[in-house]
Amino acid sequence: MPSHAKPAVTPAMTYSAAGVGWAVLAVGIFTLIFTSGKLAGGQVPALQIMAMRYLGAFLTLAVWWLARGGQVASLRTQRPGRHVLRAFTGAAGTTAAMYAATHLPLASASALGLLDGLFTLALAVLLLHERPPLRLWLASLLCLAGALGVVVAQAGLPSAQGGSLVPVLVAVMGALFIACESLLLKTLSRSESSFTVLWYVNLIAAVLLLSVAALDWTPMSAGMTAAFLALGPLSLVAMLCNLRAFRLCDAAVIGPLRYTWIVFGLVFGWLLFGERPSAGALAGAAVVIAGGVWIARLRRPR
């Protein structure tokens, strides 16, 4: 490289276009998972659905582990406390996101969930000492502006539960928890195998959520039980996508890509629930996509 040339991303940043793709795929899968409570018509509490999801994921991993010989060595970890903390933040964040998706218009719930991208970017700077380039900040703000435009266009928040702000506050807290989980996942991906990370997060989260959900368990049909357990294997695919993304990119890069949640929310809301997006919402989604494309092209020369 000539001496006068400058890299598009600072040396402190770890970046990969493939990592961007894995992150976006994970967001799409998780958005579909979060709609399951709404698909069930709100008949089953979000906490119970999430408990079934983590249980289904752990049972899938257990079967795979036994089929591979059940080697105890594959379960050893150097960071047990970090696994527990990540499981707690992940379970709290995903349960809050599902609650919000059940009690708010899907696009609005998705827009509030996008705050985890902003939280992740800020926490990555403060706690992981990552140094995002200016263009990443600008692309993130572009995504945020587009997502906020969707919220204004859809005007879904004030109507939730007769004007109650509870789902809104729950969604914001959920976004903060998911941002914390993202940073923990980034640190775990440096030293732990993918299987170890998946094993402990699903085991611990299943125990935590089942313990709480059992206090007020809602009876379910066999078909509904099977459907919620099937969310487990689907979430494993999304978790693997996230692990790949965090191994290829810094948290500051992955965080803003969560804004694509609003785009998936608009699509699934339209296809599954007949929530037709307005012209303003589509324009906001286009801005989010533009910001995501900008992030994906960060390393390319101007």
XYZ file of C-alpha atoms in Angstrom:
302
model
C 0.000 0.000 0.000
C 1.421 3.449 -0.882
C 2.542 5.498 2.076
C -0.091 8.183 1.425
C -3.007 5.728 1.313
C -5.302 5.395 4.325
C -7.443 2.385 5.250
C -11.202 2.935 5.223
C -11.505 1.416 8.707
C -9.170 2.191 11.581
C -6.714 -0.584 12.521
C -8.522 -1.052 15.839
C -11.639 -2.265 14.016
C -12.286 -5.842 12.950
C -14.537 -5.971 9.895
C -15.824 -8.450 7.332
C -18.573 -8.126 4.734
C -19.422 -11.779 5.402
C -19.852 -10.911 9.074
C -22.336 -8.217 8.079
C -24.339 -10.794 6.125
C -24.398 -13.262 9.019
C -25.570 -10.512 11.389
C -28.447 -9.463 9.125
C -29.530 -13.092 8.676
C -29.582 -13.529 12.461
C -31.779 -10.436 12.848
C -34.281 -11.796 10.322
C -34.558 -15.161 12.067
C -34.910 -13.633 15.523
C -37.593 -11.227 14.272
C -39.594 -14.218 13.047
C -39.155 -15.916 16.435
C -40.378 -12.826 18.270
C -43.584 -12.837 16.220
C -44.552 -16.264 17.571
C -46.354 -14.758 20.565
C -48.466 -12.621 18.244
C -49.112 -15.621 15.992
C -50.428 -17.455 19.066
C -52.925 -14.648 19.558
C -51.462 -13.653 22.909
C -52.887 -16.830 24.476
C -49.535 -17.861 25.957
C -47.323 -15.467 27.983
C -44.088 -14.368 26.338
C -42.087 -15.722 29.291
C -43.521 -19.194 28.780
C -42.879 -19.137 25.031
C -39.261 -18.105 25.589
C -38.850 -20.865 28.185
C -40.067 -23.414 25.621
C -37.774 -21.956 22.990
C -34.656 -22.280 25.172
C -35.717 -25.764 26.275
C -36.162 -26.838 22.656
C -32.725 -25.487 21.775
C -31.073 -27.241 24.718
C -32.772 -30.576 23.923
C -31.536 -30.266 20.331
C -27.979 -29.633 21.536
C -28.203 -32.514 24.031
C -29.260 -34.953 21.310
C -26.423 -33.762 19.081
C -23.927 -34.008 21.960
C -24.988 -37.568 22.805
C -24.865 -38.575 19.146
C -21.271 -37.320 19.040
C -20.271 -39.494 21.986
C -21.164 -37.249 24.919
C -17.624 -36.049 25.588
C -17.518 -34.087 28.859
C -14.402 -32.273 27.666
C -16.475 -30.452 25.057
C -18.489 -28.818 27.868
C -15.562 -27.336 29.751
C -15.498 -23.574 29.996
C -13.073 -20.965 31.255
C -15.775 -18.343 31.881
C -18.738 -19.862 33.773
C -19.784 -16.541 35.322
C -19.874 -14.826 31.958
C -22.066 -17.605 30.564
C -24.553 -17.105 33.413
C -24.631 -13.348 32.889
C -25.060 -13.722 29.147
C -27.911 -16.220 29.637
C -29.679 -13.845 32.034
C -29.376 -10.798 29.780
C -30.341 -12.794 26.697
C -33.388 -14.376 28.339
C -34.543 -11.030 29.753
C -34.002 -9.223 26.463
C -35.730 -11.771 24.231
C -38.683 -12.143 26.598
C -39.127 -8.369 26.698
C -38.916 -8.190 22.894
C -41.590 -10.864 22.498
C -43.838 -9.113 25.037
C -43.477 -5.873 23.095
C -44.156 -7.605 19.756
C -47.332 -9.121 21.224
C -48.723 -5.867 22.682
C -47.581 -3.373 20.019
C -47.834 -3.174 16.233
C -44.978 -5.310 14.966
C -43.222 -2.469 13.159
C -43.387 -0.273 16.268
C -42.064 -3.028 18.526
C -39.280 -3.661 16.044
C -38.422 0.033 15.937
C -38.057 0.168 19.723
C -35.986 -2.987 19.606
C -33.592 -1.253 17.242
C -32.341 0.775 20.207
C -30.161 -2.220 21.036
C -28.038 -1.271 18.029
C -27.415 2.184 19.450
C -26.807 0.742 22.922
C -24.381 -1.851 21.510
C -22.396 0.772 19.637
C -22.138 3.004 22.712
C -21.238 0.160 25.079
C -18.643 -1.189 22.643
C -16.893 2.178 22.779
C -17.191 2.558 26.546
C -16.496 -0.998 27.710
C -14.623 -2.760 24.904
C -12.677 0.370 23.883
C -13.473 -0.159 20.219
C -12.863 2.812 17.926
C -15.519 3.019 15.212
C -14.656 5.226 12.243
C -16.712 8.340 11.591
C -18.448 6.717 8.637
C -19.755 3.942 10.883
C -21.238 6.526 13.248
C -22.860 8.349 10.325
C -24.260 5.118 8.872
C -25.636 4.190 12.291
C -27.341 7.564 12.655
C -28.813 7.142 9.169
C -30.302 3.781 10.183
C -31.629 5.266 13.411
C -33.257 8.173 11.572
C -34.968 5.783 9.166
C -36.241 3.582 11.978
C -37.622 6.552 13.888
C -39.342 7.601 10.690
C -41.102 4.242 10.607
C -42.333 4.732 14.180
C -43.746 8.174 13.377
C -45.328 6.936 10.139
C -46.946 3.894 11.729
C -48.030 5.844 14.862
C -48.535 2.594 16.723
C -47.170 3.348 20.188
C -49.912 5.443 21.836
C -52.631 2.886 21.096
C -50.939 0.017 22.956
C -53.118 -1.300 25.772
C -55.334 1.762 25.833
C -52.435 4.157 25.928
C -50.297 2.294 28.474
C -46.570 2.940 28.223
C -45.681 -0.385 29.848
C -45.002 -2.240 26.550
C -42.879 0.688 25.396
C -40.760 0.704 28.557
C -40.431 -3.078 28.437
C -39.229 -2.872 24.827
C -36.578 -0.263 25.712
C -35.310 -2.322 28.659
C -35.251 -5.383 26.439
C -33.094 -3.519 23.910
C -30.620 -2.633 26.661
C -30.442 -6.246 27.840
C -29.856 -7.488 24.284
C -27.076 -4.931 23.822
C -25.401 -6.215 26.999
C -25.752 -9.774 25.725
C -24.094 -8.755 22.461
C -21.011 -7.500 24.276
C -20.844 -10.656 26.392
C -21.188 -12.769 23.253
C -18.348 -10.842 21.638
C -16.023 -11.556 24.583
C -17.078 -15.221 24.786
C -16.544 -15.747 21.047
C -12.844 -14.971 21.535
C -12.109 -17.928 23.828
C -15.045 -20.376 23.784
C -16.163 -22.800 21.098
C -19.522 -22.233 19.399
C -20.944 -25.394 20.953
C -19.884 -24.371 24.472
C -21.448 -20.922 24.079
C -24.716 -22.369 22.769
C -24.834 -25.152 25.387
C -24.577 -22.931 28.420
C -26.773 -20.073 27.270
C -29.645 -22.417 26.412
C -29.249 -24.598 29.507
C -29.078 -21.697 31.958
C -31.801 -19.645 30.258
C -34.131 -22.668 30.101
C -33.714 -23.321 33.830
C -34.221 -19.640 34.707
C -37.301 -19.087 32.551
C -38.959 -22.431 33.302
C -38.571 -21.776 37.029
C -40.386 -18.446 36.726
C -42.952 -19.530 34.107
C -43.951 -22.555 36.208
C -45.388 -20.214 38.848
C -48.222 -19.271 36.474
C -48.180 -21.863 33.711
C -50.752 -21.605 30.925
C -51.949 -24.981 29.567
C -51.096 -25.529 25.895
C -52.237 -27.962 23.254
C -49.828 -30.595 21.962
C -49.506 -28.777 18.660
C -48.746 -25.461 20.323
C -46.189 -27.107 22.611
C -44.423 -28.695 19.642
C -44.448 -25.396 17.750
C -42.872 -23.483 20.630
C -40.251 -26.195 21.170
C -39.448 -25.978 17.447
C -38.432 -22.369 17.985
C -35.366 -23.796 19.756
C -33.633 -25.304 16.705
C -34.536 -22.187 14.721
C -32.941 -19.969 17.371
C -29.802 -22.128 17.278
C -29.388 -21.224 13.610
C -29.717 -17.529 14.486
C -27.265 -17.867 17.400
C -24.705 -19.543 15.134
C -25.126 -16.686 12.657
C -24.467 -14.223 15.479
C -21.384 -16.129 16.627
C -19.969 -16.073 13.113
C -20.734 -12.369 12.817
C -19.012 -11.485 16.109
C -15.947 -13.537 15.197
C -15.630 -11.589 11.949
C -16.640 -8.096 13.107
C -16.381 -5.883 16.149
C -19.475 -5.236 18.244
C -19.507 -1.616 17.062
C -20.030 -2.865 13.498
C -22.664 -5.486 14.360
C -24.724 -3.204 16.615
C -26.066 -0.809 13.948
C -27.039 -3.753 11.732
C -29.763 -4.554 14.265
C -31.664 -1.649 12.700
C -32.644 -4.039 9.899
C -35.030 -5.415 12.522
C -37.485 -2.688 11.530
C -37.396 -3.807 7.891
C -38.099 -7.422 8.815
C -40.814 -6.200 11.203
C -42.571 -4.356 8.389
C -42.368 -7.365 6.072
C -43.585 -9.938 8.611
C -46.254 -7.562 9.937
C -47.610 -7.136 6.437
C -47.415 -10.819 5.410
C -48.564 -12.420 8.663
C -50.875 -9.880 10.302
C -52.084 -7.602 7.517
C -50.340 -4.540 9.025
C -49.955 -2.644 5.763
C -47.042 -0.195 5.965
C -47.686 3.418 5.019
C -45.673 5.255 2.392
C -43.753 7.004 5.166
C -42.927 3.685 6.815
C -41.626 2.298 3.519
C -39.511 5.413 3.053
C -38.076 4.975 6.556
C -37.322 1.312 5.844
C -35.518 2.347 2.655
C -33.333 4.688 4.728
C -32.524 1.837 7.141
C -31.541 -0.385 4.213
C -29.373 2.398 2.785
C -27.560 2.704 6.112
C -27.059 -1.061 6.235
C -25.631 -1.094 2.715
C -23.283 1.728 3.704
C -22.030 -0.327 6.640
C -21.549 -3.355 4.391
C -19.405 -1.243 2.033
C -17.272 0.442 4.699
C -14.015 -1.160 3.616
C -14.448 -0.462 -0.059
C -12.499 2.523 -1.343
C -14.448 5.601 -2.358
